[in-house]
PDB file of C-alpha atoms and ligand atoms in Angstrom:
ATOM      1  CA  MET A 724    -235.848 -40.005 153.441  1.00  0.00           C
ATOM      2  CA  ALA A 725    -235.695 -43.719 154.295  1.00  0.00           C
ATOM      3  CA  THR A 726    -237.681 -45.940 151.979  1.00  0.00           C
ATOM      4  CA  ALA A 727    -239.804 -48.912 152.990  1.00  0.00           C
ATOM      5  CA  PRO A 728    -239.613 -51.116 149.899  1.00  0.00           C
ATOM      6  CA  ILE A 729    -241.183 -54.490 149.196  1.00  0.00           C
ATOM      7  CA  GLY A 730    -238.476 -57.180 149.167  1.00  0.00           C
ATOM      8  CA  ILE A 731    -238.569 -59.777 146.404  1.00  0.00           C
ATOM      9  CA  PHE A 732    -236.405 -62.827 147.007  1.00  0.00           C
ATOM     10  CA  ASP A 733    -235.266 -65.754 144.883  1.00  0.00           C
ATOM     11  CA  SER A 734    -232.416 -68.231 144.947  1.00  0.00           C
ATOM     12  CA  GLY A 735    -231.229 -66.592 141.720  1.00  0.00           C
ATOM     13  CA  TYR A 736    -232.875 -65.316 138.560  1.00  0.00           C
ATOM     14  CA  GLY A 737    -236.244 -67.085 138.554  1.00  0.00           C
ATOM     15  CA  GLY A 738    -237.977 -64.648 140.891  1.00  0.00           C
ATOM     16  CA  LEU A 739    -237.470 -61.959 138.269  1.00  0.00           C
ATOM     17  CA  THR A 740    -240.342 -63.532 136.273  1.00  0.00           C
ATOM     18  CA  VAL A 741    -242.591 -62.898 139.274  1.00  0.00           C
ATOM     19  CA  PHE A 742    -241.073 -59.478 139.995  1.00  0.00           C
ATOM     20  CA  ARG A 743    -241.803 -58.450 136.396  1.00  0.00           C
ATOM     21  CA  SER A 744    -245.519 -59.155 136.848  1.00  0.00           C
ATOM     22  CA  ILE A 745    -245.573 -57.484 140.268  1.00  0.00           C
ATOM     23  CA  VAL A 746    -244.106 -54.191 138.993  1.00  0.00           C
ATOM     24  CA  GLN A 747    -246.521 -54.269 136.057  1.00  0.00           C
ATOM     25  CA  GLN A 748    -249.514 -54.566 138.371  1.00  0.00           C
ATOM     26  CA  LEU A 749    -248.170 -52.456 141.256  1.00  0.00           C
ATOM     27  CA  PRO A 750    -245.704 -49.916 139.788  1.00  0.00           C
ATOM     28  CA  GLN A 751    -246.121 -47.317 142.516  1.00  0.00           C
ATOM     29  CA  TYR A 752    -244.171 -49.111 145.260  1.00  0.00           C
ATOM     30  CA  ASP A 753    -240.419 -49.257 145.885  1.00  0.00           C
ATOM     31  CA  TYR A 754    -238.799 -52.677 145.488  1.00  0.00           C
ATOM     32  CA  LEU A 755    -235.554 -54.453 146.356  1.00  0.00           C
ATOM     33  CA  TYR A 756    -234.791 -57.689 144.525  1.00  0.00           C
ATOM     34  CA  LEU A 757    -232.232 -60.110 145.943  1.00  0.00           C
ATOM     35  CA  GLY A 758    -230.993 -63.185 144.085  1.00  0.00           C
ATOM     36  CA  ASP A 759    -228.875 -65.574 146.159  1.00  0.00           C
ATOM     37  CA  ASN A 760    -226.987 -66.617 143.011  1.00  0.00           C
ATOM     38  CA  ALA A 761    -223.824 -67.510 144.910  1.00  0.00           C
ATOM     39  CA  ARG A 762    -225.682 -70.362 146.632  1.00  0.00           C
ATOM     40  CA  SER A 763    -228.234 -71.340 143.977  1.00  0.00           C
ATOM     41  CA  PRO A 764    -229.721 -73.693 142.982  1.00  0.00           C
ATOM     42  CA  TYR A 765    -231.788 -74.281 146.108  1.00  0.00           C
ATOM     43  CA  GLY A 766    -233.823 -77.094 144.470  1.00  0.00           C
ATOM     44  CA  PRO A 767    -231.550 -80.022 145.420  1.00  0.00           C
ATOM     45  CA  ARG A 768    -230.650 -78.719 148.902  1.00  0.00           C
ATOM     46  CA  SER A 769    -231.915 -80.008 152.267  1.00  0.00           C
ATOM     47  CA  PHE A 770    -234.730 -78.397 154.265  1.00  0.00           C
ATOM     48  CA  GLU A 771    -232.280 -77.099 156.866  1.00  0.00           C
ATOM     49  CA  THR A 772    -229.972 -75.508 154.282  1.00  0.00           C
ATOM     50  CA  VAL A 773    -232.785 -73.838 152.313  1.00  0.00           C
ATOM     51  CA  TYR A 774    -234.273 -72.581 155.578  1.00  0.00           C
ATOM     52  CA  GLN A 775    -230.959 -71.139 156.832  1.00  0.00           C
ATOM     53  CA  TYR A 776    -230.162 -69.445 153.502  1.00  0.00           C
ATOM     54  CA  THR A 777    -233.662 -68.036 153.136  1.00  0.00           C
ATOM     55  CA  LEU A 778    -233.768 -66.726 156.714  1.00  0.00           C
ATOM     56  CA  GLN A 779    -230.426 -65.002 156.204  1.00  0.00           C
ATOM     57  CA  CYS A 780    -231.786 -63.257 153.102  1.00  0.00           C
ATOM     58  CA  VAL A 781    -235.045 -62.276 154.837  1.00  0.00           C
ATOM     59  CA  GLU A 782    -233.012 -60.723 157.665  1.00  0.00           C
ATOM     60  CA  TRP A 783    -231.010 -58.784 155.072  1.00  0.00           C
ATOM     61  CA  PHE A 784    -234.251 -57.378 153.601  1.00  0.00           C
ATOM     62  CA  PHE A 785    -235.404 -56.356 157.074  1.00  0.00           C
ATOM     63  CA  ARG A 786    -232.113 -54.561 157.692  1.00  0.00           C
ATOM     64  CA  GLN A 787    -232.701 -52.618 154.444  1.00  0.00           C
ATOM     65  CA  GLY A 788    -236.058 -51.419 155.829  1.00  0.00           C
ATOM     66  CA  CYS A 789    -238.462 -53.747 153.973  1.00  0.00           C
ATOM     67  CA  PRO A 790    -241.622 -54.312 156.038  1.00  0.00           C
ATOM     68  CA  LEU A 791    -242.826 -56.970 153.560  1.00  0.00           C
ATOM     69  CA  VAL A 792    -240.851 -59.694 151.780  1.00  0.00           C
ATOM     70  CA  ILE A 793    -242.134 -61.979 149.033  1.00  0.00           C
ATOM     71  CA  LEU A 794    -240.348 -65.298 148.607  1.00  0.00           C
ATOM     72  CA  ALA A 795    -240.624 -65.466 144.801  1.00  0.00           C
ATOM     73  CA  CYS A 796    -239.102 -68.945 144.892  1.00  0.00           C
ATOM     74  CA  ASN A 797    -241.098 -72.135 145.230  1.00  0.00           C
ATOM     75  CA  THR A 798    -238.300 -74.055 146.881  1.00  0.00           C
ATOM     76  CA  ALA A 799    -237.850 -71.398 149.587  1.00  0.00           C
ATOM     77  CA  SER A 800    -241.632 -71.064 149.978  1.00  0.00           C
ATOM     78  CA  ALA A 801    -241.934 -74.848 150.359  1.00  0.00           C
ATOM     79  CA  LYS A 802    -239.032 -75.395 152.719  1.00  0.00           C
ATOM     80  CA  ALA A 803    -238.589 -72.199 154.733  1.00  0.00           C
ATOM     81  CA  LEU A 804    -241.679 -69.976 154.734  1.00  0.00           C
ATOM     82  CA  ARG A 805    -243.737 -71.690 157.412  1.00  0.00           C
ATOM     83  CA  THR A 806    -240.874 -71.811 159.934  1.00  0.00           C
ATOM     84  CA  ILE A 807    -239.979 -68.173 159.284  1.00  0.00           C
ATOM     85  CA  GLN A 808    -243.622 -67.091 159.674  1.00  0.00           C
ATOM     86  CA  GLN A 809    -244.361 -69.193 162.742  1.00  0.00           C
ATOM     87  CA  LYS A 810    -241.046 -69.375 164.611  1.00  0.00           C
ATOM     88  CA  ASP A 811    -238.735 -66.549 163.570  1.00  0.00           C
ATOM     89  CA  LEU A 812    -240.968 -63.561 162.839  1.00  0.00           C
ATOM     90  CA  PRO A 813    -242.775 -63.510 166.209  1.00  0.00           C
ATOM     91  CA  GLN A 814    -239.400 -63.419 168.025  1.00  0.00           C
ATOM     92  CA  MET A 815    -237.984 -60.536 166.024  1.00  0.00           C
ATOM     93  CA  PRO A 816    -237.808 -56.975 167.439  1.00  0.00           C
ATOM     94  CA  ASP A 817    -240.553 -55.929 164.974  1.00  0.00           C
ATOM     95  CA  PRO A 818    -242.993 -58.854 164.685  1.00  0.00           C
ATOM     96  CA  THR A 819    -245.365 -56.836 162.466  1.00  0.00           C
ATOM     97  CA  ARG A 820    -243.182 -57.360 159.373  1.00  0.00           C
ATOM     98  CA  ARG A 821    -244.465 -59.982 156.990  1.00  0.00           C
ATOM     99  CA  VAL A 822    -243.056 -62.676 154.707  1.00  0.00           C
ATOM    100  CA  LEU A 823    -245.301 -64.187 152.011  1.00  0.00           C
ATOM    101  CA  GLY A 824    -244.691 -66.950 149.473  1.00  0.00           C
ATOM    102  CA  VAL A 825    -245.846 -68.088 146.047  1.00  0.00           C
ATOM    103  CA  ILE A 826    -247.488 -71.427 146.892  1.00  0.00           C
ATOM    104  CA  ARG A 827    -250.635 -70.279 148.633  1.00  0.00           C
ATOM    105  CA  PRO A 828    -251.688 -67.697 145.992  1.00  0.00           C
ATOM    106  CA  THR A 829    -251.352 -70.350 143.304  1.00  0.00           C
ATOM    107  CA  THR A 830    -253.125 -73.144 145.164  1.00  0.00           C
ATOM    108  CA  GLU A 831    -256.037 -70.826 145.971  1.00  0.00           C
ATOM    109  CA  VAL A 832    -256.928 -70.443 142.286  1.00  0.00           C
ATOM    110  CA  ILE A 833    -255.677 -73.602 140.530  1.00  0.00           C
ATOM    111  CA  GLY A 834    -259.038 -75.403 140.721  1.00  0.00           C
ATOM    112  CA  ARG A 835    -260.627 -72.748 138.504  1.00  0.00           C
ATOM    113  CA  TYR A 836    -258.606 -73.883 135.509  1.00  0.00           C
ATOM    114  CA  THR A 837    -259.169 -77.638 135.334  1.00  0.00           C
ATOM    115  CA  LYS A 838    -262.089 -79.442 133.704  1.00  0.00           C
ATOM    116  CA  SER A 839    -260.850 -82.996 134.310  1.00  0.00           C
ATOM    117  CA  GLY A 840    -260.141 -82.269 137.994  1.00  0.00           C
ATOM    118  CA  LYS A 841    -256.572 -83.494 137.471  1.00  0.00           C
ATOM    119  CA  VAL A 842    -253.659 -81.087 137.790  1.00  0.00           C
ATOM    120  CA  GLY A 843    -249.931 -81.580 137.301  1.00  0.00           C
ATOM    121  CA  ILE A 844    -247.344 -79.778 139.415  1.00  0.00           C
ATOM    122  CA  LEU A 845    -243.944 -79.311 137.767  1.00  0.00           C
ATOM    123  CA  GLY A 846    -241.229 -78.167 140.182  1.00  0.00           C
ATOM    124  CA  THR A 847    -237.769 -78.699 141.588  1.00  0.00           C
ATOM    125  CA  ARG A 848    -236.992 -81.866 143.563  1.00  0.00           C
ATOM    126  CA  GLY A 849    -237.167 -79.834 146.763  1.00  0.00           C
ATOM    127  CA  THR A 850    -240.617 -78.450 146.016  1.00  0.00           C
ATOM    128  CA  VAL A 851    -241.962 -81.864 144.991  1.00  0.00           C
ATOM    129  CA  GLN A 852    -240.435 -83.670 147.991  1.00  0.00           C
ATOM    130  CA  SER A 853    -241.969 -81.155 150.394  1.00  0.00           C
ATOM    131  CA  ASP A 854    -245.500 -82.127 149.215  1.00  0.00           C
ATOM    132  CA  SER A 855    -246.477 -78.507 149.829  1.00  0.00           C
ATOM    133  CA  TYR A 856    -248.617 -78.308 146.688  1.00  0.00           C
ATOM    134  CA  PRO A 857    -250.765 -81.426 147.258  1.00  0.00           C
ATOM    135  CA  ILE A 858    -251.221 -80.422 150.920  1.00  0.00           C
ATOM    136  CA  GLU A 859    -252.199 -76.802 150.161  1.00  0.00           C
ATOM    137  CA  ILE A 860    -254.388 -77.681 147.154  1.00  0.00           C
ATOM    138  CA  GLY A 861    -256.203 -80.226 149.350  1.00  0.00           C
ATOM    139  CA  LYS A 862    -257.255 -77.371 151.664  1.00  0.00           C
ATOM    140  CA  PHE A 863    -258.814 -75.219 148.934  1.00  0.00           C
ATOM    141  CA  TRP A 864    -259.866 -77.852 146.371  1.00  0.00           C
ATOM    142  CA  PRO A 865    -260.351 -81.159 148.202  1.00  0.00           C
ATOM    143  CA  GLY A 866    -261.855 -82.850 145.110  1.00  0.00           C
ATOM    144  CA  LEU A 867    -258.816 -82.286 142.866  1.00  0.00           C
ATOM    145  CA  GLN A 868    -256.354 -85.021 141.979  1.00  0.00           C
ATOM    146  CA  VAL A 869    -252.823 -83.643 142.165  1.00  0.00           C
ATOM    147  CA  TYR A 870    -249.854 -85.234 140.397  1.00  0.00           C
ATOM    148  CA  GLN A 871    -246.277 -84.046 140.772  1.00  0.00           C
ATOM    149  CA  GLN A 872    -243.181 -84.322 138.638  1.00  0.00           C
ATOM    150  CA  ALA A 873    -239.705 -83.110 139.594  1.00  0.00           C
ATOM    151  CA  CYS A 874    -237.863 -81.573 136.615  1.00  0.00           C
ATOM    152  CA  PRO A 875    -234.275 -81.243 137.883  1.00  0.00           C
ATOM    153  CA  MET A 876    -232.762 -80.483 134.461  1.00  0.00           C
ATOM    154  CA  TRP A 877    -235.013 -77.524 133.687  1.00  0.00           C
ATOM    155  CA  VAL A 878    -233.360 -74.947 135.979  1.00  0.00           C
ATOM    156  CA  PRO A 879    -229.841 -75.728 134.634  1.00  0.00           C
ATOM    157  CA  LEU A 880    -231.152 -75.441 131.050  1.00  0.00           C
ATOM    158  CA  VAL A 881    -232.590 -72.016 131.772  1.00  0.00           C
ATOM    159  CA  GLU A 882    -229.590 -70.851 133.824  1.00  0.00           C
ATOM    160  CA  ASN A 883    -227.272 -71.833 130.956  1.00  0.00           C
ATOM    161  CA  ASN A 884    -229.404 -70.090 128.340  1.00  0.00           C
ATOM    162  CA  GLU A 885    -230.240 -73.410 126.649  1.00  0.00           C
ATOM    163  CA  HIS A 886    -234.002 -73.165 127.158  1.00  0.00           C
ATOM    164  CA  LEU A 887    -234.674 -72.550 123.466  1.00  0.00           C
ATOM    165  CA  GLY A 888    -232.197 -75.182 122.224  1.00  0.00           C
ATOM    166  CA  ASP A 889    -232.744 -78.814 121.200  1.00  0.00           C
ATOM    167  CA  GLY A 890    -231.544 -80.140 124.561  1.00  0.00           C
ATOM    168  CA  ALA A 891    -234.529 -78.414 126.110  1.00  0.00           C
ATOM    169  CA  ASP A 892    -236.908 -80.362 123.827  1.00  0.00           C
ATOM    170  CA  TYR A 893    -235.468 -83.625 125.086  1.00  0.00           C
ATOM    171  CA  PHE A 894    -235.848 -82.812 128.776  1.00  0.00           C
ATOM    172  CA  VAL A 895    -239.240 -81.132 128.400  1.00  0.00           C
ATOM    173  CA  GLN A 896    -240.598 -84.275 126.723  1.00  0.00           C
ATOM    174  CA  GLU A 897    -238.930 -86.551 129.260  1.00  0.00           C
ATOM    175  CA  TYR A 898    -240.552 -84.962 132.313  1.00  0.00           C
ATOM    176  CA  LEU A 899    -243.943 -84.370 130.680  1.00  0.00           C
ATOM    177  CA  GLN A 900    -244.083 -88.020 129.601  1.00  0.00           C
ATOM    178  CA  ALA A 901    -243.260 -89.058 133.174  1.00  0.00           C
ATOM    179  CA  LEU A 902    -246.083 -86.848 134.429  1.00  0.00           C
ATOM    180  CA  TYR A 903    -248.608 -88.197 131.903  1.00  0.00           C
ATOM    181  CA  ARG A 904    -247.634 -91.783 132.795  1.00  0.00           C
ATOM    182  CA  GLN A 905    -249.190 -91.002 136.175  1.00  0.00           C
ATOM    183  CA  ASP A 906    -252.467 -89.963 134.502  1.00  0.00           C
ATOM    184  CA  GLN A 907    -253.348 -89.225 130.871  1.00  0.00           C
ATOM    185  CA  ASP A 908    -256.187 -86.834 131.772  1.00  0.00           C
ATOM    186  CA  ILE A 909    -254.148 -84.143 133.486  1.00  0.00           C
ATOM    187  CA  ASP A 910    -255.363 -80.955 131.778  1.00  0.00           C
ATOM    188  CA  THR A 911    -253.700 -78.222 133.854  1.00  0.00           C
ATOM    189  CA  LEU A 912    -249.949 -77.870 134.293  1.00  0.00           C
ATOM    190  CA  LEU A 913    -248.647 -75.562 136.987  1.00  0.00           C
ATOM    191  CA  LEU A 914    -245.150 -74.186 136.444  1.00  0.00           C
ATOM    192  CA  ALA A 915    -244.275 -74.403 140.150  1.00  0.00           C
ATOM    193  CA  CYS A 916    -240.785 -73.032 139.718  1.00  0.00           C
ATOM    194  CA  THR A 917    -240.107 -69.428 138.857  1.00  0.00           C
ATOM    195  CA  HIS A 918    -237.590 -70.413 136.160  1.00  0.00           C
ATOM    196  CA  TYR A 919    -240.046 -72.450 134.122  1.00  0.00           C
ATOM    197  CA  PRO A 920    -241.934 -69.621 132.331  1.00  0.00           C
ATOM    198  CA  LEU A 921    -238.874 -69.387 130.074  1.00  0.00           C
ATOM    199  CA  LEU A 922    -239.609 -72.943 128.915  1.00  0.00           C
ATOM    200  CA  GLN A 923    -243.321 -72.274 128.439  1.00  0.00           C
ATOM    201  CA  SER A 924    -243.320 -72.404 124.629  1.00  0.00           C
ATOM    202  CA  LYS A 925    -241.598 -75.809 124.649  1.00  0.00           C
ATOM    203  CA  ILE A 926    -243.864 -77.089 127.410  1.00  0.00           C
ATOM    204  CA  ALA A 927    -246.884 -75.999 125.332  1.00  0.00           C
ATOM    205  CA  GLN A 928    -245.470 -77.911 122.366  1.00  0.00           C
ATOM    206  CA  TYR A 929    -245.365 -81.230 124.270  1.00  0.00           C
ATOM    207  CA  ALA A 930    -248.356 -80.799 126.587  1.00  0.00           C
ATOM    208  CA  ARG A 931    -251.665 -82.515 125.757  1.00  0.00           C
ATOM    209  CA  PRO A 932    -253.683 -80.399 123.278  1.00  0.00           C
ATOM    210  CA  GLY A 933    -256.056 -78.060 125.071  1.00  0.00           C
ATOM    211  CA  SER A 934    -254.002 -78.029 128.301  1.00  0.00           C
ATOM    212  CA  THR A 935    -253.837 -74.945 130.469  1.00  0.00           C
ATOM    213  CA  ILE A 936    -250.278 -74.003 131.393  1.00  0.00           C
ATOM    214  CA  LEU A 937    -250.162 -71.777 134.421  1.00  0.00           C
ATOM    215  CA  GLY A 938    -247.233 -69.538 135.335  1.00  0.00           C
ATOM    216  CA  GLN A 939    -247.229 -67.842 138.710  1.00  0.00           C
ATOM    217  CA  GLY A 940    -246.256 -64.227 137.958  1.00  0.00           C
ATOM    218  CA  GLU A 941    -249.680 -62.740 137.349  1.00  0.00           C
ATOM    219  CA  ILE A 942    -251.342 -64.875 140.004  1.00  0.00           C
ATOM    220  CA  VAL A 943    -248.819 -63.819 142.678  1.00  0.00           C
ATOM    221  CA  ALA A 944    -249.034 -60.161 141.616  1.00  0.00           C
ATOM    222  CA  ALA A 945    -252.853 -60.193 141.828  1.00  0.00           C
ATOM    223  CA  SER A 946    -252.665 -61.881 145.212  1.00  0.00           C
ATOM    224  CA  LEU A 947    -250.227 -59.227 146.477  1.00  0.00           C
ATOM    225  CA  ALA A 948    -252.536 -56.442 145.268  1.00  0.00           C
ATOM    226  CA  ASP A 949    -255.403 -58.127 147.128  1.00  0.00           C
ATOM    227  CA  TYR A 950    -253.258 -58.564 150.255  1.00  0.00           C
ATOM    228  CA  LEU A 951    -252.354 -54.872 150.312  1.00  0.00           C
ATOM    229  CA  GLN A 952    -256.000 -53.925 149.939  1.00  0.00           C
ATOM    230  CA  ARG A 953    -256.961 -56.140 152.860  1.00  0.00           C
ATOM    231  CA  HIS A 954    -254.040 -54.904 155.009  1.00  0.00           C
ATOM    232  CA  PRO A 955    -254.057 -51.087 154.957  1.00  0.00           C
ATOM    233  CA  GLU A 956    -251.722 -51.061 157.973  1.00  0.00           C
ATOM    234  CA  MET A 957    -249.050 -52.678 155.760  1.00  0.00           C
ATOM    235  CA  GLU A 958    -249.952 -50.741 152.609  1.00  0.00           C
ATOM    236  CA  GLN A 959    -249.495 -47.423 154.429  1.00  0.00           C
ATOM    237  CA  ARG A 960    -246.038 -48.401 155.680  1.00  0.00           C
ATOM    238  CA  LEU A 961    -244.700 -48.981 152.157  1.00  0.00           C
ATOM    239  CA  SER A 962    -242.888 -46.174 150.363  1.00  0.00           C
ATOM    240  CA  LYS A 963    -244.153 -45.270 146.920  1.00  0.00           C
ATOM    241  CA  THR A 964    -241.553 -43.600 144.731  1.00  0.00           C
ATOM    242  CA  GLY A 965    -241.378 -46.301 142.064  1.00  0.00           C
ATOM    243  CA  GLN A 966    -237.723 -47.313 142.786  1.00  0.00           C
ATOM    244  CA  ARG A 967    -236.412 -50.750 141.801  1.00  0.00           C
ATOM    245  CA  GLN A 968    -233.036 -51.945 143.075  1.00  0.00           C
ATOM    246  CA  PHE A 969    -231.394 -55.258 142.269  1.00  0.00           C
ATOM    247  CA  PHE A 970    -228.897 -57.173 144.393  1.00  0.00           C
ATOM    248  CA  THR A 971    -227.086 -60.467 143.982  1.00  0.00           C
ATOM    249  CA  THR A 972    -224.847 -62.480 146.284  1.00  0.00           C
ATOM    250  CA  ASP A 973    -222.693 -63.350 143.243  1.00  0.00           C
ATOM    251  CA  ASP A 974    -220.991 -61.239 140.570  1.00  0.00           C
ATOM    252  CA  PRO A 975    -223.201 -58.275 139.510  1.00  0.00           C
ATOM    253  CA  ALA A 976    -221.840 -58.171 135.927  1.00  0.00           C
ATOM    254  CA  GLY A 977    -222.764 -61.820 135.416  1.00  0.00           C
ATOM    255  CA  PHE A 978    -226.157 -61.257 137.021  1.00  0.00           C
ATOM    256  CA  ASP A 979    -226.947 -58.250 134.818  1.00  0.00           C
ATOM    257  CA  ALA A 980    -225.971 -60.101 131.641  1.00  0.00           C
ATOM    258  CA  HIS A 981    -228.449 -62.873 132.370  1.00  0.00           C
ATOM    259  CA  ALA A 982    -231.173 -61.169 134.404  1.00  0.00           C
ATOM    260  CA  SER A 983    -232.795 -59.263 131.556  1.00  0.00           C
ATOM    261  CA  ILE A 984    -233.909 -62.560 129.957  1.00  0.00           C
ATOM    262  CA  PHE A 985    -236.077 -63.131 133.019  1.00  0.00           C
ATOM    263  CA  TYR A 986    -237.023 -59.536 133.808  1.00  0.00           C
ATOM    264  CA  GLY A 987    -237.713 -58.445 130.247  1.00  0.00           C
ATOM    265  CA  SER A 988    -235.679 -55.221 130.441  1.00  0.00           C
ATOM    266  CA  PRO A 989    -232.103 -54.275 131.396  1.00  0.00           C
ATOM    267  CA  VAL A 990    -231.042 -54.754 134.999  1.00  0.00           C
ATOM    268  CA  GLN A 991    -228.182 -53.155 136.964  1.00  0.00           C
ATOM    269  CA  SER A 992    -227.370 -54.917 140.178  1.00  0.00           C
ATOM    270  CA  ALA A 993    -225.051 -54.476 143.158  1.00  0.00           C
ATOM    271  CA  HIS A 994    -223.258 -57.120 145.184  1.00  0.00           C
ATOM    272  CA  VAL A 995    -224.365 -58.212 148.654  1.00  0.00           C
ATOM    273  CA  HIS A 996    -222.189 -60.205 151.030  1.00  0.00           C
ATOM    274  CA  LEU A 997    -224.287 -62.127 153.518  1.00  0.00           C
ATOM    275  CA  ASP A 998    -221.922 -63.949 155.889  1.00  0.00           C
TER     276      ASP A 998
HETATM  277  N1  DGL B2389    -236.479 -70.414 141.630  1.00  0.00           N
HETATM  278  C1  DGL B2389    -236.523 -71.707 142.285  1.00  0.00           C
HETATM  279  C2  DGL B2389    -237.966 -72.155 142.485  1.00  0.00           C
HETATM  280  O1  DGL B2389    -238.884 -71.469 142.142  1.00  0.00           O
HETATM  281  C3  DGL B2389    -235.777 -72.761 141.538  1.00  0.00           C
HETATM  282  C4  DGL B2389    -234.316 -72.524 141.366  1.00  0.00           C
HETATM  283  C5  DGL B2389    -233.441 -73.231 142.358  1.00  0.00           C
HETATM  284  O2  DGL B2389    -233.435 -74.478 142.400  1.00  0.00           O
HETATM  285  O3  DGL B2389    -232.765 -72.512 143.070  1.00  0.00           O
HETATM  286  O4  DGL B2389    -238.200 -73.232 142.975  1.00  0.00           O
END
């Protein structure tokens, strides 16, 4: 019988930190994970490139029978989601399929965590340049002051398994100091890149005492559970046999060796060729 899984997309490994929380909260559904490792990182790439790559991956998920795709990547959510939702989806043969991102669920709740009313967004250059976070937070929490800091060295540190090494200390301090130079009273740090939870212990070490450090996994998983409750027409379409399948656009052996650090348990992937 054909399955109708939920698609989980990232430029590479980072989305596995979100996927991990989603399967913990919603284990009953079938899932396909796709990491576009062959073309990652997305962070430094242009709007047009991130959009084209992301659309290609979304179309792949649709061909596999996914009625719902989650962009578990901030850069793709910032640079591609709106165009896919507003321009591409309505023109597709089945316009009832849905693509959701990670920015809105996070911006909906971020104001609950800050006492000073000052929040810091840590993300890739692409996410920061898009201004998606300040714009979206302004809609839900107009009184908040939002500061952003691009952390371009953090994804390479994590991808090269150096996130627990001394080099990580240097770059964690560097970007946090740059953020705090904008305002000393920032008390909530949002890890607005799905790779950054792996650096959380180091970030906690150099953050102001008493700071709240927010990852996105649990927030996105809770938001998906809420979405499915509010959209029974989508919930009923999804198959529920508890399958998880992993795909990468790069070498599966390399992906599997690294993916478990993000996912928390062993992963066996297959290769996908997109062109
Ligand atoms: N996972 C991406 C994000 O959340 C960052 C990695 C990349 O630059 O491709 O923004």
